[in-house]
Short mmCIF file of C-alpha atoms in Angstrom, two decimals:
data_model
loop_
_atom_site.label_atom_id
_atom_site.label_comp_id
_atom_site.label_asym_id
_atom_site.label_seq_id
_atom_site.Cartn_x
_atom_site.Cartn_y
_atom_site.Cartn_z
CA MET A 1 -13.24 77.25 -62.45
CA TYR A 2 -13.06 76.76 -58.68
CA THR A 3 -9.42 77.76 -58.24
CA LYS A 4 -10.06 80.68 -55.87
CA TYR A 5 -12.45 78.69 -53.73
CA LYS A 6 -10.04 75.76 -53.49
CA LYS A 7 -7.19 78.11 -52.59
CA PHE A 8 -9.31 79.65 -49.83
CA ILE A 9 -10.29 76.24 -48.48
CA ASP A 10 -6.65 75.13 -48.46
CA GLN A 11 -5.85 77.99 -46.07
CA HIS A 12 -8.11 76.35 -43.48
CA VAL A 13 -8.28 72.61 -44.16
CA SER A 14 -6.19 70.30 -46.32
CA MET A 15 -8.41 68.09 -48.47
CA ASN A 16 -7.06 65.09 -50.33
CA VAL A 17 -8.11 64.33 -53.90
CA ILE A 18 -11.15 62.28 -52.87
CA GLU A 19 -12.33 64.82 -50.28
CA TRP A 20 -12.02 67.68 -52.75
CA ALA A 21 -13.80 65.67 -55.47
CA LEU A 22 -16.76 65.17 -53.13
CA PHE A 23 -16.81 68.86 -52.19
CA ARG A 24 -16.40 69.89 -55.83
CA SER A 25 -19.29 67.65 -56.93
CA LYS A 26 -21.69 69.79 -54.90
CA LEU A 27 -20.63 73.09 -56.50
CA SER A 28 -21.97 74.92 -59.51
CA ILE A 29 -21.14 78.28 -61.09
CA GLU A 30 -23.63 81.15 -61.12
CA THR A 31 -23.19 84.52 -62.82
CA TYR A 32 -25.05 87.76 -62.12
CA LYS A 33 -25.21 91.16 -63.78
CA LYS A 34 -24.75 94.58 -62.21
CA GLY A 35 -28.01 95.86 -60.76
CA GLU A 36 -29.57 92.47 -60.04
CA ILE A 37 -31.10 91.80 -56.64
CA ILE A 38 -30.32 88.14 -56.00
CA HIS A 39 -31.86 87.87 -52.54
CA TYR A 40 -34.76 89.75 -50.96
CA ALA A 41 -35.67 90.39 -47.34
CA GLY A 42 -38.42 87.94 -46.40
CA ASP A 43 -36.92 85.12 -48.46
CA VAL A 44 -35.14 82.14 -46.92
CA ALA A 45 -31.52 81.73 -48.05
CA THR A 46 -31.07 78.36 -49.78
CA ARG A 47 -27.54 78.65 -51.23
CA LEU A 48 -24.07 79.34 -49.93
CA LEU A 49 -22.33 81.55 -52.51
CA PHE A 50 -18.57 82.05 -52.65
CA LEU A 51 -17.52 85.11 -54.66
CA ASN A 52 -14.97 84.29 -57.36
CA HIS A 53 -14.93 87.80 -58.77
CA GLY A 54 -17.13 90.88 -58.88
CA LEU A 55 -18.71 93.13 -56.27
CA ALA A 56 -21.95 92.93 -54.29
CA ARG A 57 -23.48 94.21 -51.08
CA ALA A 58 -25.98 93.12 -48.44
CA TYR A 59 -28.30 95.78 -47.06
CA THR A 60 -31.33 96.24 -44.86
CA ILE A 61 -34.17 98.75 -45.10
CA ASP A 62 -35.46 100.21 -41.85
CA GLU A 63 -39.07 101.09 -40.97
CA ASN A 64 -38.57 104.57 -42.43
CA GLY A 65 -37.44 103.16 -45.77
CA LYS A 66 -33.79 104.05 -45.20
CA ASP A 67 -31.16 101.82 -46.76
CA HIS A 68 -28.29 100.53 -44.56
CA THR A 69 -25.34 98.61 -46.00
CA TRP A 70 -24.50 95.56 -43.88
CA SER A 71 -21.56 94.17 -45.86
CA ILE A 72 -19.65 94.62 -49.10
CA PHE A 73 -18.58 91.44 -50.88
CA PHE A 74 -15.29 91.32 -52.79
CA ASN A 75 -12.43 88.88 -53.31
CA ASP A 76 -8.84 90.04 -52.97
CA GLU A 77 -6.02 89.87 -50.44
CA ASN A 78 -7.96 92.13 -48.06
CA ALA A 79 -11.12 90.01 -48.07
CA ASN A 80 -12.22 87.91 -45.11
CA THR A 81 -14.95 85.33 -44.61
CA ILE A 82 -17.67 88.00 -44.40
CA ASN A 83 -16.61 89.52 -47.74
CA LEU A 84 -16.19 86.21 -49.59
CA PHE A 85 -19.48 84.44 -48.80
CA VAL A 86 -22.43 86.23 -50.38
CA VAL A 87 -25.22 85.10 -48.10
CA ASP A 88 -27.37 85.97 -45.12
CA TYR A 89 -25.78 83.23 -43.05
CA ASP A 90 -28.29 83.46 -40.21
CA SER A 91 -31.13 82.85 -42.67
CA LEU A 92 -29.23 79.99 -44.30
CA ILE A 93 -28.25 77.99 -41.22
CA ASN A 94 -31.57 78.51 -39.43
CA GLN A 95 -33.72 78.33 -42.57
CA LYS A 96 -35.71 81.37 -41.56
CA GLU A 97 -36.80 84.55 -43.31
CA SER A 98 -34.00 86.98 -44.02
CA TYR A 99 -33.85 90.64 -43.05
CA MET A 100 -31.37 91.38 -45.84
CA ASN A 101 -31.34 92.14 -49.51
CA ILE A 102 -28.32 91.35 -51.70
CA GLU A 103 -27.53 93.56 -54.69
CA ILE A 104 -24.94 93.05 -57.42
CA LEU A 105 -22.75 96.16 -57.76
CA GLU A 106 -20.45 94.75 -60.44
CA ASP A 107 -20.87 91.65 -62.64
CA CYS A 108 -20.20 88.60 -60.46
CA GLU A 109 -19.23 84.97 -60.78
CA MET A 110 -19.94 82.79 -57.75
CA SER A 111 -19.43 79.18 -56.70
CA SER A 112 -22.77 77.96 -55.40
CA MET A 113 -23.72 75.17 -53.01
CA SER A 114 -27.25 74.39 -51.85
CA TYR A 115 -28.23 74.25 -48.19
CA LYS A 116 -29.06 70.57 -48.66
CA ASP A 117 -25.63 69.78 -50.11
CA MET A 118 -23.89 71.84 -47.44
CA ASN A 119 -25.48 69.68 -44.76
CA PHE A 120 -24.71 66.54 -46.74
CA LEU A 121 -21.00 67.46 -46.59
CA TYR A 122 -21.22 68.22 -42.88
CA GLU A 123 -22.62 64.72 -42.31
CA ARG A 124 -20.40 62.80 -44.75
CA SER A 125 -17.09 64.65 -44.64
CA LYS A 126 -15.08 65.47 -41.51
CA LYS A 127 -13.09 68.04 -43.51
CA GLY A 128 -16.30 69.60 -44.81
CA GLU A 129 -17.71 69.82 -41.28
CA ARG A 130 -14.47 71.29 -39.97
CA PHE A 131 -14.37 73.88 -42.77
CA GLY A 132 -17.94 74.90 -42.01
CA ARG A 133 -17.19 75.24 -38.31
CA LEU A 134 -14.10 77.36 -38.98
CA MET A 135 -16.10 79.64 -41.26
CA CYS A 136 -18.75 80.11 -38.56
CA GLU A 137 -16.08 80.93 -35.99
CA ALA A 138 -14.30 83.37 -38.32
CA GLY A 139 -17.58 85.05 -39.24
CA TYR A 140 -18.60 85.47 -35.60
CA SER A 141 -15.19 86.85 -34.65
CA HIS A 142 -15.26 89.37 -37.48
CA LEU A 143 -18.76 90.61 -36.63
CA HIS A 144 -17.86 90.74 -32.94
CA ASN A 145 -14.96 93.06 -33.74
CA ILE A 146 -17.11 95.22 -36.01
CA PHE A 147 -19.64 95.85 -33.23
CA LEU A 148 -16.92 96.57 -30.69
CA THR A 149 -15.26 99.00 -33.09
CA ARG A 150 -18.59 100.77 -33.67
CA GLN A 151 -19.05 101.17 -29.90
CA THR A 152 -15.50 102.07 -28.86
CA LYS A 153 -13.80 103.77 -31.82
CA SER A 154 -14.45 107.11 -33.45
CA ALA A 155 -15.88 107.57 -36.92
CA LYS A 156 -12.50 108.91 -38.01
CA TYR A 157 -10.78 105.74 -36.80
CA ARG A 158 -13.31 103.56 -38.66
CA PHE A 159 -12.85 105.57 -41.84
CA GLU A 160 -9.04 105.49 -41.66
CA SER A 161 -9.12 101.74 -41.04
CA PHE A 162 -11.31 101.36 -44.12
CA MET A 163 -8.93 103.52 -46.16
CA ASN A 164 -5.85 101.62 -45.00
CA LYS A 165 -7.37 98.29 -46.04
CA THR A 166 -9.65 98.94 -49.00
CA PRO A 167 -9.32 102.52 -50.34
CA TYR A 168 -10.19 101.38 -53.87
CA LEU A 169 -13.76 100.59 -52.76
CA LEU A 170 -14.39 104.33 -52.60
CA ASP A 171 -14.21 104.38 -56.40
CA LEU A 172 -16.30 101.24 -56.87
CA VAL A 173 -19.11 101.59 -54.35
CA PRO A 174 -21.57 104.53 -54.14
CA GLN A 175 -20.60 106.88 -51.31
CA TYR A 176 -23.94 106.53 -49.55
CA HIS A 177 -23.36 102.78 -49.19
CA ILE A 178 -19.86 103.35 -47.78
CA ALA A 179 -21.26 105.86 -45.29
CA THR A 180 -23.96 103.51 -43.97
CA LEU A 181 -21.43 100.67 -43.81
CA LEU A 182 -19.25 102.83 -41.54
CA GLY A 183 -22.20 104.10 -39.53
CA ILE A 184 -21.82 107.75 -40.54
CA THR A 185 -23.68 110.26 -42.70
CA PRO A 186 -22.67 110.86 -46.33
CA GLN A 187 -21.86 114.46 -45.42
CA TYR A 188 -19.48 113.37 -42.67
CA LEU A 189 -17.91 110.85 -45.03
CA SER A 190 -17.14 113.66 -47.49
CA ARG A 191 -15.52 115.66 -44.71
CA LEU A 192 -13.41 112.71 -43.58
CA LYS A 193 -12.30 112.11 -47.16
CA GLN A 194 -11.13 115.71 -47.46
CA GLU A 195 -9.27 115.55 -44.15
CA PHE A 196 -7.69 112.22 -45.10
CA ALA A 197 -6.57 113.58 -48.47
CA SER A 198 -5.01 116.70 -46.92
CA GLU A 199 -3.16 114.65 -44.28
CA TYR A 200 -1.73 112.01 -46.59
CA MET A 201 -1.05 113.94 -49.80
#
């Protein structure tokens, strides 16, 4: 039931049987259907969700009503901390209103832990606290690199990087969401797709 989560944890900290049993006791399984909105802007995040399988996205809506994809959540060999944890982490750790919405794009199963239990583990388990710190560091590093890439690399570079890592998402996620994730227009995304196809066919 928690095999993928345990495998991910083992990549960062090594828990003995007792430490894992304590961590495991704070988890539950939640399932969601395609099309559900499981978190709304204005709400305070109260759960840390690890994606076992499925597909989801976090997005914001600007003052003009335009939708912007912040992150796509999936779990495979190309996933990182940002993709695996389905949460507005800033809202969770600071217990403040979120700016994000989270939508289920494909039926999902997630391992869930409450904010209260997360802090309980931080206080009672050195391994739990270390795991949480490593996740914060990895998340910050990933977002840092995303912003630098947006500022210093071309749209073509960002698209080709996306295609080299996760080309299958083009068939699973609506094109508009991919475009806003990459910081480009849907029209430019279509053009880049055509150029990419002609270069690599």
